[in-house]
Coordinates of C-alpha atoms in Angstrom, one line a residue:
Chain A
M9 CA -126.2 -200.2 -110.2
K10 CA -126.2 -204.0 -110.1
Y11 CA -129.5 -204.8 -111.9
S12 CA -130.5 -203.3 -115.2
S13 CA -134.2 -203.2 -114.3
Q14 CA -133.4 -200.8 -111.5
K15 CA -133.4 -198.2 -114.3
V16 CA -137.2 -198.1 -114.1
A17 CA -136.8 -196.0 -111.1
Y18 CA -135.3 -193.2 -113.2
A19 CA -138.6 -192.6 -115.1
Y20 CA -140.5 -192.6 -111.8
F21 CA -138.1 -190.1 -110.2
V22 CA -138.3 -187.7 -113.2
A23 CA -142.1 -187.8 -113.2
A24 CA -142.1 -187.2 -109.4
L25 CA -139.8 -184.2 -109.8
G26 CA -142.1 -182.7 -112.4
L27 CA -145.0 -182.9 -110.1
F28 CA -142.8 -181.6 -107.2
A29 CA -142.3 -178.4 -109.3
I30 CA -146.1 -178.1 -109.8
Q31 CA -146.7 -178.7 -106.2
V32 CA -144.3 -176.0 -104.9
L33 CA -145.4 -173.5 -107.5
G34 CA -149.0 -174.1 -106.5
G35 CA -148.1 -173.6 -102.9
L36 CA -146.4 -170.3 -103.8
L37 CA -149.5 -169.1 -105.6
A38 CA -151.7 -170.1 -102.7
G39 CA -149.3 -168.2 -100.3
W40 CA -149.6 -165.2 -102.5
I41 CA -153.4 -165.3 -102.5
Y42 CA -153.2 -165.1 -98.7
V43 CA -151.2 -161.8 -99.1
S44 CA -153.1 -160.4 -102.0
P45 CA -156.6 -162.0 -102.0
N46 CA -157.9 -160.5 -105.2
F47 CA -155.2 -162.2 -107.3
L48 CA -156.8 -164.5 -109.9
S49 CA -159.8 -164.8 -107.6
E50 CA -162.3 -165.2 -110.5
L51 CA -160.0 -167.2 -112.8
L52 CA -158.3 -169.6 -110.5
P53 CA -160.0 -169.5 -107.0
F54 CA -158.1 -170.6 -103.9
N55 CA -159.9 -173.9 -103.5
I56 CA -158.6 -175.1 -107.0
V57 CA -155.1 -173.9 -106.3
R58 CA -155.1 -175.8 -103.0
M59 CA -156.3 -179.0 -104.6
L60 CA -153.4 -178.8 -107.1
H61 CA -150.9 -178.1 -104.3
T62 CA -152.0 -181.1 -102.1
N63 CA -152.8 -183.6 -104.8
A64 CA -149.6 -183.0 -106.6
L65 CA -147.7 -183.5 -103.3
V66 CA -149.4 -186.8 -102.6
V67 CA -149.0 -188.2 -106.1
W68 CA -145.3 -187.3 -106.4
L69 CA -144.5 -188.8 -103.0
L70 CA -146.2 -192.0 -104.1
L71 CA -144.3 -192.0 -107.4
G72 CA -141.2 -191.5 -105.4
F73 CA -142.0 -194.5 -103.1
F74 CA -142.8 -196.7 -106.1
G75 CA -139.6 -195.6 -107.8
A76 CA -137.6 -196.2 -104.7
A77 CA -139.2 -199.7 -104.3
Y78 CA -138.2 -200.5 -107.9
F79 CA -134.7 -199.3 -107.1
I80 CA -134.3 -201.0 -103.8
I81 CA -136.0 -204.3 -104.3
P82 CA -133.8 -205.8 -107.0
E83 CA -130.7 -205.1 -104.9
E84 CA -132.3 -206.5 -101.8
S85 CA -133.9 -209.5 -103.5
E86 CA -130.8 -210.0 -105.6
R87 CA -132.7 -210.4 -108.9
E88 CA -134.2 -208.4 -111.7
I89 CA -137.8 -206.9 -111.4
H90 CA -140.4 -209.5 -112.4
S91 CA -141.6 -207.4 -115.3
V92 CA -140.1 -204.1 -116.4
K93 CA -142.9 -203.7 -119.0
L94 CA -145.6 -203.8 -116.2
A95 CA -143.6 -201.2 -114.2
Y96 CA -143.7 -198.8 -117.2
I97 CA -147.4 -199.5 -117.8
Q98 CA -148.1 -198.7 -114.2
L99 CA -146.2 -195.4 -114.5
I100 CA -148.1 -194.4 -117.7
I101 CA -151.4 -195.0 -115.9
L102 CA -150.4 -192.9 -113.0
V103 CA -149.1 -190.0 -115.1
V104 CA -152.1 -190.0 -117.4
G105 CA -154.4 -190.1 -114.3
T106 CA -152.5 -187.3 -112.7
L107 CA -152.5 -185.0 -115.7
G108 CA -156.1 -185.9 -116.2
A109 CA -156.9 -184.8 -112.7
V110 CA -154.9 -181.5 -113.0
V111 CA -156.8 -180.6 -116.2
S112 CA -160.2 -181.5 -114.8
Y113 CA -159.5 -179.5 -111.6
L114 CA -158.7 -176.5 -113.8
F115 CA -162.2 -176.9 -115.4
G116 CA -163.8 -177.4 -112.0
I117 CA -164.4 -181.1 -112.4
H118 CA -163.6 -183.0 -109.2
E119 CA -165.0 -184.9 -106.2
G120 CA -165.2 -183.0 -102.9
R121 CA -163.6 -184.8 -100.1
E122 CA -160.4 -183.2 -99.0
F123 CA -157.3 -184.7 -100.7
L124 CA -159.6 -187.3 -102.3
E125 CA -160.9 -184.9 -105.0
Q126 CA -159.7 -187.0 -107.9
P127 CA -162.5 -187.9 -110.4
L128 CA -163.7 -191.5 -110.1
W129 CA -161.9 -192.7 -113.2
V130 CA -158.6 -191.4 -111.7
K131 CA -159.3 -193.2 -108.4
V132 CA -159.9 -196.4 -110.3
G133 CA -156.7 -195.8 -112.3
I134 CA -154.7 -195.4 -109.1
L135 CA -156.2 -198.7 -107.8
V136 CA -155.2 -200.5 -111.0
A137 CA -151.7 -199.1 -111.0
A138 CA -151.4 -200.1 -107.3
L139 CA -152.5 -203.6 -108.1
I140 CA -150.0 -203.9 -111.0
F141 CA -147.3 -202.6 -108.7
L142 CA -148.1 -205.0 -105.9
F143 CA -148.2 -208.0 -108.3
N144 CA -144.9 -206.9 -109.8
I145 CA -142.9 -206.4 -106.6
S146 CA -144.5 -209.3 -104.8
M147 CA -143.4 -211.6 -107.6
T148 CA -139.9 -210.2 -107.4
V149 CA -139.7 -210.5 -103.6
L150 CA -141.2 -214.0 -103.4
K151 CA -138.6 -215.4 -105.9
G152 CA -135.6 -213.6 -104.3
R153 CA -133.7 -213.1 -101.1
K154 CA -135.9 -212.1 -98.2
T155 CA -134.7 -209.3 -96.0
A156 CA -136.4 -207.2 -93.3
I157 CA -136.0 -204.1 -95.5
T158 CA -138.1 -205.6 -98.4
N159 CA -140.4 -207.3 -95.9
I160 CA -141.4 -204.0 -94.2
L161 CA -141.4 -202.1 -97.5
V162 CA -143.8 -204.6 -99.1
I163 CA -146.0 -204.8 -96.0
G164 CA -146.2 -201.0 -96.0
L165 CA -147.1 -200.7 -99.7
W166 CA -149.7 -203.5 -99.5
A167 CA -151.3 -201.9 -96.5
L168 CA -151.4 -198.4 -98.0
S169 CA -152.9 -199.8 -101.3
L170 CA -155.6 -201.8 -99.4
L171 CA -156.5 -198.6 -97.3
W172 CA -157.0 -196.8 -100.6
L173 CA -160.2 -198.8 -101.0
F174 CA -161.7 -196.5 -98.4
A175 CA -161.4 -193.7 -100.9
F176 CA -164.3 -195.3 -102.7
Y177 CA -166.6 -195.3 -99.7
N178 CA -168.4 -192.0 -99.1
P179 CA -171.3 -192.4 -96.7
D180 CA -174.2 -189.8 -96.8
N181 CA -173.7 -189.3 -93.1
L182 CA -171.0 -186.7 -92.7
S183 CA -169.7 -188.0 -89.5
L184 CA -169.3 -191.5 -90.9
D185 CA -167.7 -190.0 -94.0
K186 CA -165.2 -188.2 -91.8
M187 CA -164.5 -191.3 -89.7
Y188 CA -163.7 -193.5 -92.6
W189 CA -161.9 -190.7 -94.6
W190 CA -159.2 -190.8 -91.9
Y191 CA -158.7 -194.5 -92.6
V192 CA -157.0 -193.3 -95.8
I193 CA -155.5 -190.0 -94.6
H194 CA -154.3 -190.8 -91.1
L195 CA -153.5 -194.5 -91.6
W196 CA -151.4 -193.5 -94.6
V197 CA -149.2 -190.7 -93.2
E198 CA -149.1 -191.8 -89.6
G199 CA -149.1 -195.6 -90.2
T200 CA -148.3 -197.3 -93.5
W201 CA -146.1 -194.5 -94.9
E202 CA -144.0 -194.7 -91.8
L203 CA -143.2 -198.3 -92.7
V204 CA -142.2 -197.3 -96.2
M205 CA -140.1 -194.4 -94.7
A206 CA -138.4 -196.6 -92.1
S207 CA -137.4 -199.3 -94.7
I208 CA -136.1 -196.7 -97.2
L209 CA -134.1 -195.0 -94.4
G210 CA -132.8 -198.5 -93.4
F211 CA -131.7 -199.2 -96.9
L212 CA -129.9 -195.8 -97.2
M213 CA -128.2 -196.3 -93.8
L214 CA -127.1 -199.8 -94.9
K215 CA -125.5 -198.4 -98.1
L216 CA -124.2 -195.1 -96.8
T217 CA -122.7 -196.2 -93.4
G218 CA -121.8 -199.8 -94.0
V219 CA -123.2 -200.9 -90.6
D220 CA -124.0 -204.6 -90.2
R221 CA -127.4 -205.6 -91.7
E222 CA -128.4 -207.6 -88.6
V223 CA -128.2 -204.4 -86.5
I224 CA -130.1 -202.3 -88.9
E225 CA -132.9 -204.8 -89.4
K226 CA -133.5 -205.2 -85.7
W227 CA -133.8 -201.5 -85.3
L228 CA -136.2 -201.4 -88.2
Y229 CA -138.6 -203.9 -86.6
I230 CA -138.5 -202.0 -83.3
I231 CA -139.2 -198.7 -85.2
V232 CA -142.1 -200.0 -87.2
A233 CA -143.6 -201.8 -84.2
T234 CA -143.7 -198.5 -82.2
A235 CA -145.1 -196.7 -85.3
L236 CA -148.1 -199.1 -85.6
F237 CA -148.6 -199.6 -81.9
S238 CA -149.0 -195.8 -81.5
G239 CA -150.3 -194.8 -84.9
I240 CA -153.3 -197.1 -85.2
L241 CA -155.1 -196.0 -82.0
G242 CA -153.5 -192.6 -82.5
T243 CA -156.1 -192.1 -85.2
G244 CA -158.2 -191.2 -82.2
H245 CA -156.8 -187.6 -82.2
H246 CA -158.9 -187.0 -85.3
Y247 CA -162.0 -188.3 -83.6
Y248 CA -162.4 -185.7 -81.0
W249 CA -164.9 -183.3 -82.6
I250 CA -166.5 -185.0 -85.6
G251 CA -169.4 -186.8 -83.9
T252 CA -167.5 -189.8 -82.6
P253 CA -167.7 -190.9 -79.0
G254 CA -166.0 -189.0 -76.2
Y255 CA -163.7 -191.8 -75.2
W256 CA -161.5 -191.0 -78.2
Q257 CA -160.3 -187.9 -76.4
W258 CA -158.4 -190.1 -74.0
I259 CA -157.4 -192.8 -76.4
G260 CA -156.3 -190.2 -79.0
S261 CA -154.4 -188.1 -76.5
I262 CA -152.4 -191.0 -75.0
F263 CA -151.6 -192.9 -78.2
S264 CA -150.9 -189.9 -80.4
T265 CA -148.4 -188.7 -77.7
L266 CA -146.7 -192.1 -78.2
E267 CA -146.5 -191.3 -81.9
V268 CA -143.5 -189.2 -81.1
I269 CA -141.5 -192.4 -80.3
P270 CA -141.1 -193.9 -83.8
F271 CA -139.9 -190.5 -85.1
F272 CA -137.5 -190.1 -82.2
L273 CA -136.2 -193.6 -82.9
M274 CA -135.7 -193.0 -86.6
M275 CA -133.7 -189.9 -85.8
T276 CA -131.6 -191.7 -83.1
F277 CA -131.2 -194.7 -85.4
S278 CA -129.8 -192.6 -88.3
F279 CA -127.3 -190.8 -86.2
V280 CA -126.2 -193.9 -84.3
M281 CA -125.6 -195.7 -87.6
V282 CA -123.5 -192.9 -89.0
W283 CA -121.4 -192.8 -85.8
K284 CA -121.0 -196.6 -85.8
G285 CA -120.4 -196.9 -89.5
R286 CA -116.8 -196.7 -90.7
K287 CA -117.6 -196.4 -94.4
N288 CA -116.8 -193.1 -96.0
H289 CA -119.4 -193.1 -98.8
P290 CA -118.7 -190.4 -101.5
N291 CA -122.4 -189.4 -101.8
K292 CA -122.4 -186.8 -98.9
A293 CA -125.5 -185.1 -100.2
A294 CA -127.5 -188.3 -99.8
L295 CA -126.3 -188.6 -96.2
L296 CA -127.3 -185.0 -95.5
W297 CA -130.8 -185.6 -96.8
S298 CA -131.2 -188.8 -94.9
L299 CA -130.1 -187.3 -91.6
G300 CA -132.0 -184.1 -92.4
S301 CA -135.2 -186.1 -93.1
A302 CA -135.0 -188.1 -89.9
T303 CA -134.4 -184.9 -87.9
V304 CA -137.0 -182.7 -89.4
A305 CA -139.5 -185.5 -89.3
F306 CA -138.9 -185.7 -85.6
F307 CA -139.6 -182.0 -85.1
G308 CA -142.3 -181.6 -87.7
A309 CA -144.3 -184.8 -87.2
G310 CA -143.2 -185.5 -83.6
V311 CA -142.8 -182.2 -81.7
W312 CA -145.2 -180.1 -83.7
G313 CA -147.7 -182.9 -83.8
F314 CA -147.5 -183.3 -80.0
L315 CA -147.9 -179.5 -79.7
H316 CA -151.6 -179.7 -80.5
T317 CA -152.6 -183.3 -80.1
L318 CA -153.8 -183.4 -76.4
H319 CA -157.5 -183.0 -76.5
G320 CA -157.5 -180.1 -74.0
V321 CA -155.2 -178.1 -76.3
N322 CA -156.8 -179.3 -79.5
F323 CA -160.2 -178.1 -78.4
Y324 CA -158.9 -174.5 -78.9
S325 CA -156.3 -175.0 -81.7
H326 CA -158.1 -177.4 -84.0
G327 CA -158.4 -176.2 -87.5
T328 CA -156.2 -173.1 -87.1
Q329 CA -152.9 -172.1 -88.7
I330 CA -151.2 -174.3 -86.0
T331 CA -152.5 -177.3 -88.0
A332 CA -151.0 -175.8 -91.2
A333 CA -147.7 -175.2 -89.5
H334 CA -147.5 -178.9 -88.3
G335 CA -148.7 -180.2 -91.7
H336 CA -146.0 -178.4 -93.7
L337 CA -143.0 -179.4 -91.5
A338 CA -144.2 -182.9 -91.0
F339 CA -144.7 -183.6 -94.7
F340 CA -141.5 -181.9 -95.6
G341 CA -139.4 -183.8 -93.1
A342 CA -140.8 -187.2 -93.2
Y343 CA -141.8 -187.7 -96.8
V344 CA -140.4 -184.9 -99.0
A345 CA -136.9 -185.0 -97.6
L346 CA -136.8 -188.8 -97.5
N347 CA -137.8 -189.0 -101.2
L348 CA -135.2 -186.4 -102.1
A349 CA -132.6 -188.5 -100.1
V350 CA -133.3 -191.6 -102.1
F351 CA -133.3 -189.6 -105.4
T352 CA -129.9 -188.0 -104.4
Y353 CA -128.6 -191.5 -103.6
A354 CA -129.8 -193.2 -106.7
M355 CA -129.5 -190.6 -109.4
P356 CA -125.7 -190.9 -109.8
M357 CA -126.1 -194.6 -110.3
L358 CA -129.1 -194.3 -112.6
K359 CA -127.2 -191.8 -114.8
A360 CA -123.8 -193.5 -114.4
R361 CA -122.0 -190.4 -112.9
S362 CA -120.0 -189.8 -109.9
P363 CA -122.0 -188.0 -107.1
Y364 CA -121.9 -184.7 -108.9
N365 CA -122.8 -181.2 -107.8
Q366 CA -122.9 -182.0 -104.2
V367 CA -122.6 -178.3 -103.4
L368 CA -125.7 -177.3 -105.4
N369 CA -127.6 -180.2 -104.0
M370 CA -126.6 -179.4 -100.4
A371 CA -127.4 -175.7 -100.9
S372 CA -130.9 -176.8 -102.0
F373 CA -131.2 -178.8 -98.8
W374 CA -130.4 -175.8 -96.6
L375 CA -132.6 -173.5 -98.7
M376 CA -135.6 -175.8 -98.5
T377 CA -135.1 -176.8 -94.9
G378 CA -134.5 -173.2 -93.8
G379 CA -137.5 -171.9 -95.7
M380 CA -139.7 -174.7 -94.4
S381 CA -138.6 -174.1 -90.8
F382 CA -139.2 -170.4 -91.0
M383 CA -142.6 -171.0 -92.6
T384 CA -143.4 -173.3 -89.7
F385 CA -142.4 -170.7 -87.1
V386 CA -144.4 -167.9 -88.6
L387 CA -147.5 -170.1 -89.1
T388 CA -147.1 -171.2 -85.5
F389 CA -147.1 -167.6 -84.3
A390 CA -150.1 -166.8 -86.5
G391 CA -151.9 -169.9 -85.2
T392 CA -151.2 -169.0 -81.6
I393 CA -152.7 -165.5 -82.1
Q394 CA -155.6 -166.9 -84.0
T395 CA -156.3 -169.5 -81.4
H396 CA -156.4 -166.9 -78.6
M397 CA -158.4 -164.2 -80.4
Q398 CA -160.9 -166.4 -82.2
R399 CA -161.3 -169.4 -79.9
V400 CA -160.7 -167.8 -76.5
V401 CA -161.8 -164.2 -77.0
G402 CA -164.4 -165.1 -79.6
E403 CA -163.5 -162.5 -82.3
D404 CA -164.9 -163.0 -85.8
F405 CA -162.7 -165.2 -88.2
M406 CA -162.1 -162.7 -90.9
S407 CA -161.3 -159.8 -88.5
V408 CA -158.7 -162.0 -86.8
Q409 CA -157.3 -163.1 -90.2
D410 CA -156.9 -159.4 -91.2
Q411 CA -154.6 -158.9 -88.2
L412 CA -152.3 -161.8 -89.3
T413 CA -151.2 -160.3 -92.6
V414 CA -147.6 -159.7 -91.5
F415 CA -147.2 -163.5 -90.8
Y416 CA -148.6 -164.3 -94.2
I417 CA -146.2 -162.0 -95.9
M418 CA -143.3 -163.7 -94.1
R419 CA -144.8 -167.1 -95.0
F420 CA -144.7 -166.1 -98.6
G421 CA -141.1 -165.2 -98.4
A422 CA -140.3 -168.5 -96.7
G423 CA -142.2 -170.2 -99.5
A424 CA -140.2 -168.4 -102.1
A425 CA -137.0 -169.8 -100.6
V426 CA -138.5 -173.3 -100.6
V427 CA -139.4 -173.0 -104.3
L428 CA -135.9 -171.7 -105.1
G429 CA -134.5 -174.7 -103.3
A430 CA -136.8 -177.1 -105.0
L431 CA -135.9 -175.8 -108.5
L432 CA -132.2 -175.9 -107.6
F433 CA -132.5 -179.5 -106.4
I434 CA -134.2 -180.5 -109.7
Y435 CA -131.5 -178.8 -111.7
S436 CA -128.7 -180.3 -109.6
V437 CA -129.9 -183.9 -110.0
L438 CA -130.9 -183.7 -113.6
V439 CA -128.9 -181.2 -115.6
P440 CA -125.2 -180.8 -114.9
R441 CA -123.1 -183.4 -116.8
K442 CA -119.7 -182.7 -115.4
E443 CA -117.7 -185.7 -114.2
L444 CA -119.5 -188.0 -116.5
F445 CA -117.8 -191.4 -116.7
T446 CA -118.5 -194.8 -118.0
E447 CA -117.9 -198.3 -116.8
S448 CA -114.6 -198.5 -118.7
T449 CA -113.1 -195.2 -117.5
G450 CA -114.8 -195.3 -114.1
S451 CA -112.1 -197.3 -112.4
T452 CA -111.3 -195.1 -109.5
P453 CA -112.4 -196.5 -106.1
E454 CA -114.9 -193.7 -105.8
A455 CA -116.5 -194.4 -109.2
K456 CA -116.7 -198.1 -108.4
A457 CA -118.4 -197.3 -105.1
V458 CA -121.0 -195.3 -106.8
L459 CA -121.7 -197.7 -109.6
E460 CA -122.0 -200.6 -107.2
G461 CA -124.1 -198.7 -104.7
G462 CA -121.3 -198.3 -102.2
R463 CA -120.5 -202.0 -101.9
Chain B
M4 CA -131.2 -205.6 -74.8
S5 CA -129.2 -207.1 -77.7
E6 CA -129.2 -210.6 -76.3
F7 CA -132.8 -210.8 -75.3
L8 CA -134.2 -208.9 -78.2
T9 CA -133.1 -210.8 -81.3
K10 CA -134.2 -209.8 -84.8
S11 CA -136.8 -212.5 -85.0
R12 CA -138.2 -211.6 -81.6
A13 CA -138.5 -208.0 -82.6
R14 CA -140.3 -209.1 -85.8
N15 CA -142.7 -211.2 -83.9
I16 CA -143.5 -208.4 -81.5
F17 CA -144.2 -206.2 -84.5
Y18 CA -146.5 -208.7 -86.1
G19 CA -148.4 -209.7 -82.9
G20 CA -148.7 -206.2 -81.5
S21 CA -149.9 -204.8 -84.8
L22 CA -152.6 -207.4 -85.1
F23 CA -153.6 -206.7 -81.5
F24 CA -154.0 -203.0 -82.1
I25 CA -155.8 -203.5 -85.4
G26 CA -158.3 -205.7 -83.5
I27 CA -159.0 -203.1 -80.9
F28 CA -159.3 -200.4 -83.5
G29 CA -161.8 -202.6 -85.4
V30 CA -164.0 -203.1 -82.3
L31 CA -163.9 -199.3 -81.5
T32 CA -164.8 -198.5 -85.1
I33 CA -167.9 -200.6 -84.9
D34 CA -168.9 -199.0 -81.6
S35 CA -168.2 -195.5 -83.0
H36 CA -170.1 -196.2 -86.2
L37 CA -173.2 -197.2 -84.1
Y38 CA -172.8 -194.2 -81.9
I39 CA -172.6 -191.8 -84.8
V40 CA -175.8 -193.3 -86.4
N41 CA -177.8 -193.8 -83.3
E42 CA -176.8 -190.9 -81.1
A43 CA -174.4 -188.2 -82.4
T44 CA -176.3 -187.4 -85.6
S45 CA -179.8 -188.5 -84.6
K46 CA -181.2 -185.0 -83.7
M47 CA -182.2 -184.3 -87.3
P48 CA -183.1 -186.9 -89.9
L49 CA -180.8 -187.5 -92.8
T50 CA -183.3 -186.4 -95.4
D51 CA -182.9 -186.3 -99.2
E52 CA -182.3 -182.6 -98.9
V53 CA -179.4 -183.1 -96.5
V54 CA -177.9 -185.7 -98.9
L55 CA -178.3 -183.3 -101.8
G56 CA -176.6 -180.6 -99.8
K57 CA -173.7 -182.8 -99.0
H58 CA -173.4 -183.5 -102.7
I59 CA -173.4 -179.7 -103.5
W60 CA -170.8 -179.2 -100.8
E61 CA -168.5 -181.8 -102.4
K62 CA -169.2 -180.8 -106.0
N63 CA -168.0 -177.2 -105.4
S64 CA -165.0 -178.3 -103.3
C65 CA -166.1 -176.0 -100.4
I66 CA -163.7 -177.9 -98.1
N67 CA -160.7 -176.4 -99.9
C68 CA -161.4 -172.9 -98.4
H69 CA -163.6 -173.6 -95.4
T70 CA -163.4 -175.9 -92.5
L71 CA -166.2 -178.2 -91.4
H72 CA -166.0 -179.5 -87.9
G73 CA -162.5 -178.0 -88.0
E74 CA -161.3 -180.0 -91.0
G75 CA -160.5 -178.5 -94.4
A76 CA -158.6 -175.5 -95.5
Y77 CA -158.0 -172.5 -93.1
F78 CA -158.7 -169.8 -95.7
A79 CA -162.3 -169.2 -94.9
P80 CA -164.6 -169.4 -91.8
E81 CA -165.7 -172.6 -90.1
V82 CA -169.2 -173.6 -91.3
G83 CA -170.0 -176.5 -88.9
N84 CA -171.6 -173.9 -86.7
V85 CA -172.5 -171.2 -89.3
M86 CA -176.2 -171.7 -88.8
T87 CA -175.8 -171.0 -85.0
R88 CA -173.7 -168.0 -85.8
W89 CA -176.4 -166.6 -88.1
G90 CA -179.1 -167.5 -85.5
V91 CA -181.1 -169.6 -88.0
L92 CA -180.4 -173.1 -86.7
D93 CA -184.0 -174.0 -86.0
D94 CA -185.6 -172.2 -88.9
P95 CA -185.1 -174.0 -92.2
D96 CA -186.8 -171.3 -94.3
D97 CA -184.8 -168.5 -92.8
A98 CA -181.6 -170.6 -93.0
A99 CA -182.0 -171.2 -96.8
E100 CA -182.9 -167.6 -97.4
T101 CA -179.9 -166.2 -95.5
L102 CA -177.5 -168.7 -97.2
G103 CA -179.0 -168.0 -100.6
A104 CA -178.6 -164.2 -100.2
W105 CA -175.0 -164.6 -99.0
M106 CA -174.0 -166.8 -101.9
E107 CA -175.8 -164.5 -104.4
S108 CA -173.7 -161.5 -103.2
Q109 CA -170.4 -163.3 -103.8
P110 CA -167.8 -162.4 -104.9
S111 CA -167.7 -159.2 -103.0
G112 CA -165.0 -157.7 -105.2
I113 CA -163.7 -155.7 -102.2
E114 CA -160.0 -154.9 -102.6
G115 CA -157.8 -156.7 -100.1
R116 CA -160.6 -159.0 -98.9
R117 CA -160.6 -162.8 -99.5
Q118 CA -163.0 -163.6 -102.3
M119 CA -165.6 -166.4 -102.4
P120 CA -166.4 -167.5 -105.9
H121 CA -169.9 -167.2 -107.4
F122 CA -171.7 -170.5 -107.5
E123 CA -174.7 -170.9 -109.7
L124 CA -177.1 -172.9 -107.5
T125 CA -180.8 -173.5 -108.0
D126 CA -183.2 -172.7 -105.1
E127 CA -183.5 -176.4 -104.4
E128 CA -179.7 -176.8 -104.2
V129 CA -179.4 -173.8 -101.8
R130 CA -182.1 -175.3 -99.7
G131 CA -180.2 -178.7 -99.7
L132 CA -177.0 -177.0 -98.7
S133 CA -178.6 -175.1 -95.9
E134 CA -180.3 -178.2 -94.6
F135 CA -176.9 -180.0 -94.8
L136 CA -175.2 -177.3 -92.7
R137 CA -178.1 -177.3 -90.2
W138 CA -177.8 -181.1 -90.0
A139 CA -174.0 -180.8 -89.4
D140 CA -174.6 -178.0 -86.8
K141 CA -176.9 -180.3 -84.9
T142 CA -174.3 -183.1 -84.7
N143 CA -173.0 -183.8 -81.2
T144 CA -169.3 -182.7 -81.6
Q145 CA -168.5 -182.8 -77.9
D146 CA -169.2 -179.1 -77.6
W147 CA -166.7 -178.1 -80.2
P148 CA -166.1 -175.3 -81.3
P149 CA -165.6 -173.3 -78.1
N150 CA -167.7 -170.3 -79.2
D151 CA -169.8 -169.0 -82.1
A152 CA -166.9 -167.6 -83.9
G153 CA -166.2 -171.2 -84.9

């Protein structure tokens, strides 16, 4: 670690991991309710559990992005963070807001738009935190060295923060509500977040493979160009059936098909960089997570997204378990695995250790990725049957659901594997203290490489 | 490719192309906004009752079990066409009565059956909710869903 202010990232990562645990446990509970629907039905109904599951996910991913930015930007800009104090204040606001939201959900206090259920004061808190963050990183970047990695990262973070403003706009007209709601939801995960993902992936490749910066940065601009060229009009694939004009069926089908390209490029980019790179970085687990993220994102977001994005297909599959299958693998591959990659890369430096417990960490990768893939397959089968019986044959929703029980049991098993993997990951990056070393004793080439971020 | 496409050219393509697509998206948004207000949702007026119903829908986080126009959770049935399914789309009184009776009977408590929580709603709120669902049902959704099962 070259700059002491990078240490801020540690607090962000720990907070993110705490919420990660809440998220997967909430998911496991929701999966169990599918199997045994009377469980807790009066005390903690499904809708509350699901809010905890989705909201915890979004907030921990954002905390991870913020932490990653605080870790990456000093190294890229070659200077300390503008204000460490502001960075901690920002984190406190986010943690208080998140805990406040969790408690108020448990008491049934929430707003009612999917994923944007946070009470107004929490929404305002998120906005204030985002503004502090933007000020802090922009000041750092403006005074320091400018690179494509920081440029794309900062553009992505600015754009996602500005789009958050649409969370405050809730028109009385349901169709308008839905149209602008996607400005936050779609333009985050299929637009601005891809910029953040690409830049973090670029940074990891730069450090882990040692490939020339010029090469990496050119790739990055091509990747993010294809992401926005396809993703902005790709919003149209959400505008098929909500009261928006019919022309979106063509625009949405064409441009969201092209949304596969940036994910294909990110996967290709990662593997080409590893093949080209001659550096043998000791942090193998970080490399596994980076390559895994790019690969699973291609399948989850790219392939499973394309599976139901053409309007002729979506007419039948919209809002079935097919959507759930895609949502789970896409989020896991693109954003969960990427965050875990950057945690795995940074933690040894933040804690001044050699890249410890690679085996446990790598085992957690296979547990989580295996579990998530299995979950995606069984939900895809469930969704295919549901689509046919409910949408083609016209059988009643609940009687179709009753026939899908076997898939929900398998999904619960897959979810249990993911939870085990997640807890193992948290343990492996936080707890074991073997191979602890300090600046003075850490004189081996490996220790040097870790402390200096592989340079 | 490497000689023609330099890093700064790639960057400029990214900036210019993104602005171009943001511009198109902005124009189409305006057109869609007008289409929603003037055509897709014009079959039934957006009354105070409908607005109250939307508020009730949000306050009770219905979207985290049900889908509405296919969006939401996939735990409970689609409600964008529930008024058609119940055959009460054009009868506001019957619609409110049917919805009120349904909600009053929840949770069913049947073992092995998904449970809908009990929501304490006034008659006025039930009426609002049923008007909101009738309003949503009358929206032009390009003939989605494919059948009454939703």
